PDB file of C-alpha atoms in Angstrom:
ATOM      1  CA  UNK A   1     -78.418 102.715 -48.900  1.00 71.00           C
ATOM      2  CA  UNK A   2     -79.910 102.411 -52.207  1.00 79.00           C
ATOM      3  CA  UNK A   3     -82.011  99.389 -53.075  1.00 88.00           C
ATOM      4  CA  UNK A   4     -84.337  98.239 -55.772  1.00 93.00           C
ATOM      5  CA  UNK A   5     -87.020  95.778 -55.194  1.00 95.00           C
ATOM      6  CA  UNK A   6     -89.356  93.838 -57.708  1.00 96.00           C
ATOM      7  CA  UNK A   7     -91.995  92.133 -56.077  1.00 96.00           C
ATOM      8  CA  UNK A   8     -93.036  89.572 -58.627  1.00 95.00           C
ATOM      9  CA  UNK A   9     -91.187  86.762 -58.858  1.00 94.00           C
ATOM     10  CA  UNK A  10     -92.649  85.327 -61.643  1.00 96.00           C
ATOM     11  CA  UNK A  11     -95.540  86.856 -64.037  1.00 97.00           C
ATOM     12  CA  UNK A  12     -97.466  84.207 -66.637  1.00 97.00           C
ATOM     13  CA  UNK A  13     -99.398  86.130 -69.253  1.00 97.00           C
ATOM     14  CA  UNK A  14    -101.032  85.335 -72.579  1.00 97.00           C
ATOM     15  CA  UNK A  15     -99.644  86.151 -76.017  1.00 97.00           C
ATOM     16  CA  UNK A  16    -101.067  89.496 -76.909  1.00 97.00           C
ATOM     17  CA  UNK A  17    -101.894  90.939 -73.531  1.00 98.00           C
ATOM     18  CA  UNK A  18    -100.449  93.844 -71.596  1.00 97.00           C
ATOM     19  CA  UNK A  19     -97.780  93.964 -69.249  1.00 97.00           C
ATOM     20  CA  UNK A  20     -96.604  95.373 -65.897  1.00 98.00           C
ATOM     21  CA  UNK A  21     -93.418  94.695 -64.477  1.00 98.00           C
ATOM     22  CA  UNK A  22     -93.217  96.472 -60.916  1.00 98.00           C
ATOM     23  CA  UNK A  23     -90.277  98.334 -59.535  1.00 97.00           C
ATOM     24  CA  UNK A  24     -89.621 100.081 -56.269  1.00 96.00           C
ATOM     25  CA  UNK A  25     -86.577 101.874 -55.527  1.00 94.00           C
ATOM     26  CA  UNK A  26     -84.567 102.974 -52.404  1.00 89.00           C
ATOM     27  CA  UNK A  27     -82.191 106.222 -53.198  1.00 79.00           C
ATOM     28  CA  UNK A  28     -81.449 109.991 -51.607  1.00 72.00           C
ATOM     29  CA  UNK A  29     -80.855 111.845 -54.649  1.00 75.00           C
ATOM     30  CA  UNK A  30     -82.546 111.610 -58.163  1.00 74.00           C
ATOM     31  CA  UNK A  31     -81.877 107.918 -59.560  1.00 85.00           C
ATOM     32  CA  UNK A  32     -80.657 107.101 -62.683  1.00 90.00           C
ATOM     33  CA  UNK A  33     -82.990 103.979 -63.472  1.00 93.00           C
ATOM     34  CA  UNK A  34     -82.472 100.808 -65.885  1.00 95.00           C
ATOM     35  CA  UNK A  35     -84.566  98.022 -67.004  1.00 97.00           C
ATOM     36  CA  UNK A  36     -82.296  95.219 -68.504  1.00 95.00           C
ATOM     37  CA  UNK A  37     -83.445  91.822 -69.843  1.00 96.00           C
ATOM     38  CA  UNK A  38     -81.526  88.257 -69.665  1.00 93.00           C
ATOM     39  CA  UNK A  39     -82.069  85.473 -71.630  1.00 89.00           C
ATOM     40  CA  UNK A  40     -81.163  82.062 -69.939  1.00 84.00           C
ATOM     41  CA  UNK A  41     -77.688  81.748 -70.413  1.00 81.00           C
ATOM     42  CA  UNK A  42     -76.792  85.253 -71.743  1.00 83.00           C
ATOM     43  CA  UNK A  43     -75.716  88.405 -70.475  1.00 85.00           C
ATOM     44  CA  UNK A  44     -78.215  91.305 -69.905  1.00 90.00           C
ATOM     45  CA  UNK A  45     -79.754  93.861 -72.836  1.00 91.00           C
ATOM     46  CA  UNK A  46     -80.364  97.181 -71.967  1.00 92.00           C
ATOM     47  CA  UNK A  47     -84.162  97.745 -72.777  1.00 95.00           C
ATOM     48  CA  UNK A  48     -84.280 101.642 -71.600  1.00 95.00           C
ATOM     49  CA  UNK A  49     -82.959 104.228 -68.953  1.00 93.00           C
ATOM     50  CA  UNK A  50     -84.289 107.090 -66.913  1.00 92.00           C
ATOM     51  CA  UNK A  51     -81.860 109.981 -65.953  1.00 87.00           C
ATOM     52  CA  UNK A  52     -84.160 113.117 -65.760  1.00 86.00           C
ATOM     53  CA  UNK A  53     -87.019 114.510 -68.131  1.00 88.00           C
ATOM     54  CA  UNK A  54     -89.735 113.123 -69.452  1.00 91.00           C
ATOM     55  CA  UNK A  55     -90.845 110.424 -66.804  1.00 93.00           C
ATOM     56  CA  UNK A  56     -92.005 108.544 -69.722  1.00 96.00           C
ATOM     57  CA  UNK A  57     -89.245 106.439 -71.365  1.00 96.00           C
ATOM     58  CA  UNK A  58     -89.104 104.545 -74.420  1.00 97.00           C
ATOM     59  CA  UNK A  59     -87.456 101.682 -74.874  1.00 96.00           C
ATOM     60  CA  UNK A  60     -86.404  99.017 -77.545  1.00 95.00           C
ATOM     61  CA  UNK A  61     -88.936  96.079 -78.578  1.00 95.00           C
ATOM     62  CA  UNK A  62     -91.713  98.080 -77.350  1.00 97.00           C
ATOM     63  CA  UNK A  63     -90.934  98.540 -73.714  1.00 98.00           C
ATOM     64  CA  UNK A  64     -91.732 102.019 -72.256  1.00 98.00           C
ATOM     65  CA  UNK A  65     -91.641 102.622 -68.261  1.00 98.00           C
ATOM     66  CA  UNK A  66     -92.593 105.247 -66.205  1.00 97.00           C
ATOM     67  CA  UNK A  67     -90.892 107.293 -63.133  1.00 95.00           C
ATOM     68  CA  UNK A  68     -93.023 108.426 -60.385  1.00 95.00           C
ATOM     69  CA  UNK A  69     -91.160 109.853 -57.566  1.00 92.00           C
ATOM     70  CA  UNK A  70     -94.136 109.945 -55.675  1.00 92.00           C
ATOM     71  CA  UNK A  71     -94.093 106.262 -55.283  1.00 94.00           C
ATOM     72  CA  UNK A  72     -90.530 105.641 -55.657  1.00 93.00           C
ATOM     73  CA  UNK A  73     -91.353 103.502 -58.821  1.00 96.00           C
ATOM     74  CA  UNK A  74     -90.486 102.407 -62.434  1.00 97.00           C
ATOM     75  CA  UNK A  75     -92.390 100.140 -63.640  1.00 98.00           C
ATOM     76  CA  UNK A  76     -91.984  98.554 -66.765  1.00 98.00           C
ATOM     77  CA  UNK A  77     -95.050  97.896 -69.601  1.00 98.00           C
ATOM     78  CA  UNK A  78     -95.596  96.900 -72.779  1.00 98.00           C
ATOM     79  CA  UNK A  79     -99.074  96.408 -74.500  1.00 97.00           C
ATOM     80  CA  UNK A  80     -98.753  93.641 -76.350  1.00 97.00           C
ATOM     81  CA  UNK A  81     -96.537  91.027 -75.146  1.00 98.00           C
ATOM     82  CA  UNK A  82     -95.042  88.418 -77.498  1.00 96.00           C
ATOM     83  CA  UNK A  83     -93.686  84.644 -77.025  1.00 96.00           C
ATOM     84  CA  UNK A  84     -89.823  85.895 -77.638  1.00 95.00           C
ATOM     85  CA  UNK A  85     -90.269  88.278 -74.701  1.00 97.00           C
ATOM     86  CA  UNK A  86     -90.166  85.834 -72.324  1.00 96.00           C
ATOM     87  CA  UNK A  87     -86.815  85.961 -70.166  1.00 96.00           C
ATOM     88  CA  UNK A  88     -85.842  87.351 -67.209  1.00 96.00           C
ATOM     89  CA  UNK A  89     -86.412  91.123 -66.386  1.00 97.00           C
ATOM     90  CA  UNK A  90     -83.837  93.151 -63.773  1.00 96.00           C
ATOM     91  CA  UNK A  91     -85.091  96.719 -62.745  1.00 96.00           C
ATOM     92  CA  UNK A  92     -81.669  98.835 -61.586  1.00 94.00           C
ATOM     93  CA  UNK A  93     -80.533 101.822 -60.080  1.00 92.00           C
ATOM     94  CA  UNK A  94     -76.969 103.386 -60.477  1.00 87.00           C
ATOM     95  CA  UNK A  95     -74.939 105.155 -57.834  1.00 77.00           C
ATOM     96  CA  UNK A  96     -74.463 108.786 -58.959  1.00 71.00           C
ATOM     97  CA  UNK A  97     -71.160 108.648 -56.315  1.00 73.00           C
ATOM     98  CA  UNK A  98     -69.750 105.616 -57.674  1.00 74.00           C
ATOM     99  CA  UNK A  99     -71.773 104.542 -60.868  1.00 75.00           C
ATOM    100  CA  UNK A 100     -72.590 100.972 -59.092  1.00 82.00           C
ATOM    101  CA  UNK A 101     -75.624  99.461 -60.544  1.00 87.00           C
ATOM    102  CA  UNK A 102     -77.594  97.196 -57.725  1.00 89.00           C
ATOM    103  CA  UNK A 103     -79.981  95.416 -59.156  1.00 93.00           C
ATOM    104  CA  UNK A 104     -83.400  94.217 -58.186  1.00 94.00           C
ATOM    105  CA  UNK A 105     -84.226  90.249 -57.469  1.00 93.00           C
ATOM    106  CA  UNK A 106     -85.675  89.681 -60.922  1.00 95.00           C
ATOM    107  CA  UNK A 107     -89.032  89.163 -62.669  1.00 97.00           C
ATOM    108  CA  UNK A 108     -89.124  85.992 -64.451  1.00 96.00           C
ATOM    109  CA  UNK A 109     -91.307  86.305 -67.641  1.00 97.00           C
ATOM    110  CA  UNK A 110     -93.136  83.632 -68.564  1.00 97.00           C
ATOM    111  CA  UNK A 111     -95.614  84.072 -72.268  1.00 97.00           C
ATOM    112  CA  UNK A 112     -98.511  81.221 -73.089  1.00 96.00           C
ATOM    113  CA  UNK A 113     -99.234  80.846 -76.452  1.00 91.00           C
TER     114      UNK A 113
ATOM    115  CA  UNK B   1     -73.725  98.765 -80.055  1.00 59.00           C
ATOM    116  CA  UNK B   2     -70.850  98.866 -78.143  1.00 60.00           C
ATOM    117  CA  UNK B   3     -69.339  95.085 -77.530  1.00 87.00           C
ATOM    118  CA  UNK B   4     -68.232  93.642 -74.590  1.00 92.00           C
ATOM    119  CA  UNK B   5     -66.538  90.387 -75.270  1.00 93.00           C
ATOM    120  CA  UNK B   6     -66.302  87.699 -72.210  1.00 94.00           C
ATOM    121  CA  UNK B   7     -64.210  84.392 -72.654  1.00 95.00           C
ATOM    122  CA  UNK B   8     -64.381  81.780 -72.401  1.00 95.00           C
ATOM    123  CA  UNK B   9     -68.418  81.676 -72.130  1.00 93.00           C
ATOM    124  CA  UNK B  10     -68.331  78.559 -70.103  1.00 94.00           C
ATOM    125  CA  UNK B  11     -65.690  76.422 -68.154  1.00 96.00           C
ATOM    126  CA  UNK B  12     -65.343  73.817 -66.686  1.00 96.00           C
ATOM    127  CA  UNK B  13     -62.289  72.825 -63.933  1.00 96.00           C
ATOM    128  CA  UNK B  14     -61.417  70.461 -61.379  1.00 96.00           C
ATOM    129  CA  UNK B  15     -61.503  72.022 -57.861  1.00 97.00           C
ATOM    130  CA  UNK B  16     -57.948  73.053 -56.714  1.00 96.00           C
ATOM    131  CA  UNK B  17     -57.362  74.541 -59.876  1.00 97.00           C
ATOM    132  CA  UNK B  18     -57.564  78.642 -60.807  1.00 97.00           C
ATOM    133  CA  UNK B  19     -59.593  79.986 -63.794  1.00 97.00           C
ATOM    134  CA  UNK B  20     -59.184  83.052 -65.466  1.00 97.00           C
ATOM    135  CA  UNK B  21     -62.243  84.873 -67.139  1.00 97.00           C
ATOM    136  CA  UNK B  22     -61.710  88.108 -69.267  1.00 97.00           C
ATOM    137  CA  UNK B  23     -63.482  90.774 -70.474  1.00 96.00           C
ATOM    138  CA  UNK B  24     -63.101  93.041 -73.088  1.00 95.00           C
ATOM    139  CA  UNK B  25     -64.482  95.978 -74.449  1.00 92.00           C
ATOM    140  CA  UNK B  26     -64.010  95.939 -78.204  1.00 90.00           C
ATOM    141  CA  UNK B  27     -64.613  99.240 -79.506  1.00 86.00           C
ATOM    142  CA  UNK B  28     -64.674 101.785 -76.330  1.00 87.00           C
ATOM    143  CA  UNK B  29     -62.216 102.239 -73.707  1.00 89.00           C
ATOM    144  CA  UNK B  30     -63.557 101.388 -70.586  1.00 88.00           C
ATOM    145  CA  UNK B  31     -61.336 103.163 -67.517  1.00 84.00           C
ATOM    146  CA  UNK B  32     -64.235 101.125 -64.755  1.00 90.00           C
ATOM    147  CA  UNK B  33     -65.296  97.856 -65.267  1.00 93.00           C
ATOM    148  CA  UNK B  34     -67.533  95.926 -62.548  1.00 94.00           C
ATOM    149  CA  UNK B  35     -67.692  92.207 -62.289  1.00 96.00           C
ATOM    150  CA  UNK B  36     -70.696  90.489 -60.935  1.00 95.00           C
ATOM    151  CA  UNK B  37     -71.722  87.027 -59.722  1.00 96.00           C
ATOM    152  CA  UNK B  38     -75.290  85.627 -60.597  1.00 92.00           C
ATOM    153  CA  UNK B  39     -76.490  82.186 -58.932  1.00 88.00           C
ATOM    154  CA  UNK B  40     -79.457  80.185 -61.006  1.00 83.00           C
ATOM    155  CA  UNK B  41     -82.418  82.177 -60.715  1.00 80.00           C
ATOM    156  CA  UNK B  42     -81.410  85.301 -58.603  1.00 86.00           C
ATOM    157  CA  UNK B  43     -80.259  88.315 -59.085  1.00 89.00           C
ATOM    158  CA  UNK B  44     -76.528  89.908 -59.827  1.00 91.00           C
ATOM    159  CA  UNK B  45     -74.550  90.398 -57.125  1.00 93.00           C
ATOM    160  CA  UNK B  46     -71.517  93.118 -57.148  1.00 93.00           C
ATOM    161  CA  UNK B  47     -68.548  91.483 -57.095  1.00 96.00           C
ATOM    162  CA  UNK B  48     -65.993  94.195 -57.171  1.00 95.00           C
ATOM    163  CA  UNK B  49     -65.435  97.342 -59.193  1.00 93.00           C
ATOM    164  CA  UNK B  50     -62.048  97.353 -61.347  1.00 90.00           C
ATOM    165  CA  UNK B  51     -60.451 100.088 -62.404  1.00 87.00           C
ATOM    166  CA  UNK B  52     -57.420 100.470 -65.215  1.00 85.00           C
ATOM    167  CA  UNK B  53     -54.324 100.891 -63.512  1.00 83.00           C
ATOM    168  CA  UNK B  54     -55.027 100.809 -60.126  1.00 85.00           C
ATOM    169  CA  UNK B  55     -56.522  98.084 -57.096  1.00 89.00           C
ATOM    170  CA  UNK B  56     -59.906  97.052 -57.284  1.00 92.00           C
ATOM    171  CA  UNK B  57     -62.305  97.595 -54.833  1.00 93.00           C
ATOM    172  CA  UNK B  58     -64.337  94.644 -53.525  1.00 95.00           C
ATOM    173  CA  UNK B  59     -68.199  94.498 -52.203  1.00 94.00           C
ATOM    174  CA  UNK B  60     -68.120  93.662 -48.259  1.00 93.00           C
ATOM    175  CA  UNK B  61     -68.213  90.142 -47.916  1.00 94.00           C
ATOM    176  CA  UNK B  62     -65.660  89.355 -51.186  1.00 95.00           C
ATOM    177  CA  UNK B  63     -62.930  87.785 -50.985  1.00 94.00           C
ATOM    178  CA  UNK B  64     -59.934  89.603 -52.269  1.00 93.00           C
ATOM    179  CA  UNK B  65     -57.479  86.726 -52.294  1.00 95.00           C
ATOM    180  CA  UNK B  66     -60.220  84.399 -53.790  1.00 96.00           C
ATOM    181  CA  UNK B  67     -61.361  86.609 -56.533  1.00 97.00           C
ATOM    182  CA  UNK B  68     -58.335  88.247 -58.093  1.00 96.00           C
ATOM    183  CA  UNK B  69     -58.814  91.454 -60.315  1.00 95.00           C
ATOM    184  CA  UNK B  70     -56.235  93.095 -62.442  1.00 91.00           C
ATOM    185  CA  UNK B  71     -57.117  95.885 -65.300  1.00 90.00           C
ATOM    186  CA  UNK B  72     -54.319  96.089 -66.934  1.00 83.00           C
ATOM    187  CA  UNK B  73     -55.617  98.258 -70.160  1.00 90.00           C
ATOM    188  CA  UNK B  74     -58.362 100.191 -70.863  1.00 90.00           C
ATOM    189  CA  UNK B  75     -59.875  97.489 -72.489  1.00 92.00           C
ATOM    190  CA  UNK B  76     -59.058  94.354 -70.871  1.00 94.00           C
ATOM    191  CA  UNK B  77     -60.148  93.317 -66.817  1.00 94.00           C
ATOM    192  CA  UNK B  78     -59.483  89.525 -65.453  1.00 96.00           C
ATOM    193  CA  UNK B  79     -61.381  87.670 -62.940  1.00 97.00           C
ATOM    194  CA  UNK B  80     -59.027  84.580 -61.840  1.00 97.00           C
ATOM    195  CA  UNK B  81     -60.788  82.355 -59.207  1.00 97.00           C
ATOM    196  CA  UNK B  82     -57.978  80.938 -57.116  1.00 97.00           C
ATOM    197  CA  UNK B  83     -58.133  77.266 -55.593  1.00 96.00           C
ATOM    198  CA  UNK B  84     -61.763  77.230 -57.124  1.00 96.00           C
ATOM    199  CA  UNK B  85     -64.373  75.069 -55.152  1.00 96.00           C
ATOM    200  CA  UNK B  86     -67.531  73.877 -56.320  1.00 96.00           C
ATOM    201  CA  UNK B  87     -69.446  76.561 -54.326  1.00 95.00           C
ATOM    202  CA  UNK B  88     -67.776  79.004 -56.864  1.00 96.00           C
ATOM    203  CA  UNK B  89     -69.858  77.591 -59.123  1.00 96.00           C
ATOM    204  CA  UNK B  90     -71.499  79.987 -60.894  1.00 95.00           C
ATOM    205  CA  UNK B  91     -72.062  82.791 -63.983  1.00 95.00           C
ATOM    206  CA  UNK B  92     -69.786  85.574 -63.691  1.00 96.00           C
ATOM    207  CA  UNK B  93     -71.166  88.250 -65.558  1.00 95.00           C
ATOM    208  CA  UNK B  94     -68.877  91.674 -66.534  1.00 95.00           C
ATOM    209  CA  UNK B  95     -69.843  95.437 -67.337  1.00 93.00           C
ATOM    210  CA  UNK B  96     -67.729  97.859 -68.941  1.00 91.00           C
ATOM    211  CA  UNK B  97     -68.415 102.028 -68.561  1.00 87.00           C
ATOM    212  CA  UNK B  98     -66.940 103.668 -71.455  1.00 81.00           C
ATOM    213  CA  UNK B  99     -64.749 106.424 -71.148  1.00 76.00           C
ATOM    214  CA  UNK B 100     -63.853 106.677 -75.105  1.00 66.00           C
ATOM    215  CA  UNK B 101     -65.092 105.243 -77.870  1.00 62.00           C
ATOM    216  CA  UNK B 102     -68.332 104.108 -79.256  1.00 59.00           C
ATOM    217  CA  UNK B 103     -71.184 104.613 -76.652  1.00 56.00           C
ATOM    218  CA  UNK B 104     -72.095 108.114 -75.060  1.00 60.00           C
ATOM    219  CA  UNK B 105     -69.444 108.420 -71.970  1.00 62.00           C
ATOM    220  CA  UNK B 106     -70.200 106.687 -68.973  1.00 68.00           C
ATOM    221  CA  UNK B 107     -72.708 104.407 -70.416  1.00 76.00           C
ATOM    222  CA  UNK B 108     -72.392 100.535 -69.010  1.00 84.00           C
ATOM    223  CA  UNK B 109     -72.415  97.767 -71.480  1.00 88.00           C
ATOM    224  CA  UNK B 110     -72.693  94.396 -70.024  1.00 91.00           C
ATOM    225  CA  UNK B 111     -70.746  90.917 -71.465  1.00 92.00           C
ATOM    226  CA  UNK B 112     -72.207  88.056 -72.129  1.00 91.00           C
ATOM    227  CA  UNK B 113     -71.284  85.794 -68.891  1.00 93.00           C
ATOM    228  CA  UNK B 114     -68.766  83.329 -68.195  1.00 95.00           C
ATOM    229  CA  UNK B 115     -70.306  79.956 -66.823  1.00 95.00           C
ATOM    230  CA  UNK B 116     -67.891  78.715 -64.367  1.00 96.00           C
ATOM    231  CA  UNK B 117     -68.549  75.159 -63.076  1.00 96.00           C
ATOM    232  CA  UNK B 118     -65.872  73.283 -60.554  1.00 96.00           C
ATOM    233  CA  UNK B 119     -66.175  69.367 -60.128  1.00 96.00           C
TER     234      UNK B 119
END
């Protein structure tokens, strides 16, 4: 069965720093792969998407992630994290069978001035 | 973007009572929608998958009776809690996979939730 797993809870970093969100995924075939982000209250925001190619992605508001089969990950990073990024971060993989998305737990985001 | 439009965004209701929640995608047709449930700080749970014009199919452990489904357009899926308690409490969050429209085809676009709480 497919899974996802993110295994930070929560991440605390400083205005201006890098950033690493990790992501592990459980899935047969080639995975289609999604980083969304939630705001509290809100619904989620696509922030990029891995089908095939590059393993390099580019997202929106600076976001890139990478695929590595090898380690059945796609982790998210950006280099220079800023207060408005802070929310909640869901890595995802889709179903190519029935298009189901199952997310992971969640990476809260938190940014300290 | 592509819009999905949820209402209402929040609602409150005594328990006993049913609550509908729709969700609507306002410039794609969506033939699949998928509903979710997300509890305060955790992840998104599939509820059921909903598709136009036919039953929808619920995750194991979902109750059919309790969590009633109908897509009856292309644009347009319902949620209706029945006899809502307050353990239904909770954000009900929708995605819509466009068949036609605006958006490349088969690409999900999420609403923005529905807060459901039951006194």
């Amino acid at each position: 069965a497919q899974s996802v797993t993110q295994p930070d809870i929560h991440i605390t970093v400083s205005e201006g720093a890098s950033l690493e969100l990790r992501c592990n995924y459980s899935y047969g075939a080639t995975p289609y792969l999604f980083w969304y982000v939630q705001s509290p209250g809100q619904g989620l925001q696509l922030l990029l998407k891995y089908f095939s190619g590059d393993t390099l992605v580019q997202g929106i508001k600076g976001f890139e992630a990478e695929f590595k089969r090898s380690q059945s990950s796609f982790n998210l990073r950006k280099p220079s994290v800023h207060w408005s990024d802070a929310a909640e971060y869901f890595c995802a993989v889709r179903s190519s069978n029935t298009g189901k998305l199952i997310f992971g737990q969640g990476t809260t985001l938190q940014v300290k001035p | 973007g592509a819009v999905v439009s949820q209402h209402p965004s929040w609602v409150i209701c005594k328990s006993g009572t049913s609550v509908k929640i729709e969700c609507r995608s306002l410039d794609f047709q969506a033939t699949t929608m998928f509903w979710y449930r997300q509890f305060p700080k955790q992840s998104l749970m599939l509820m059921a998958t909903s598709n136009e014009g036919s039953k929808a199919t619920y995750e194991q452990g979902v109750e059919k009776d309790k969590f009633l489904i109908n897509h009856a357009s292309l644009t347009l899926s319902t949620l209706t809690v029945t006899s809502a308690h307050p353990e239904d409490s909770s954000f009900y969050i929708c995605s819509a996979r466009s068949a036609s429209g605006r958006g490349r085809t088969g690409e999900l676009f999420f609403g923005e939730g529905s807060r459901l709480t039951v006194l």
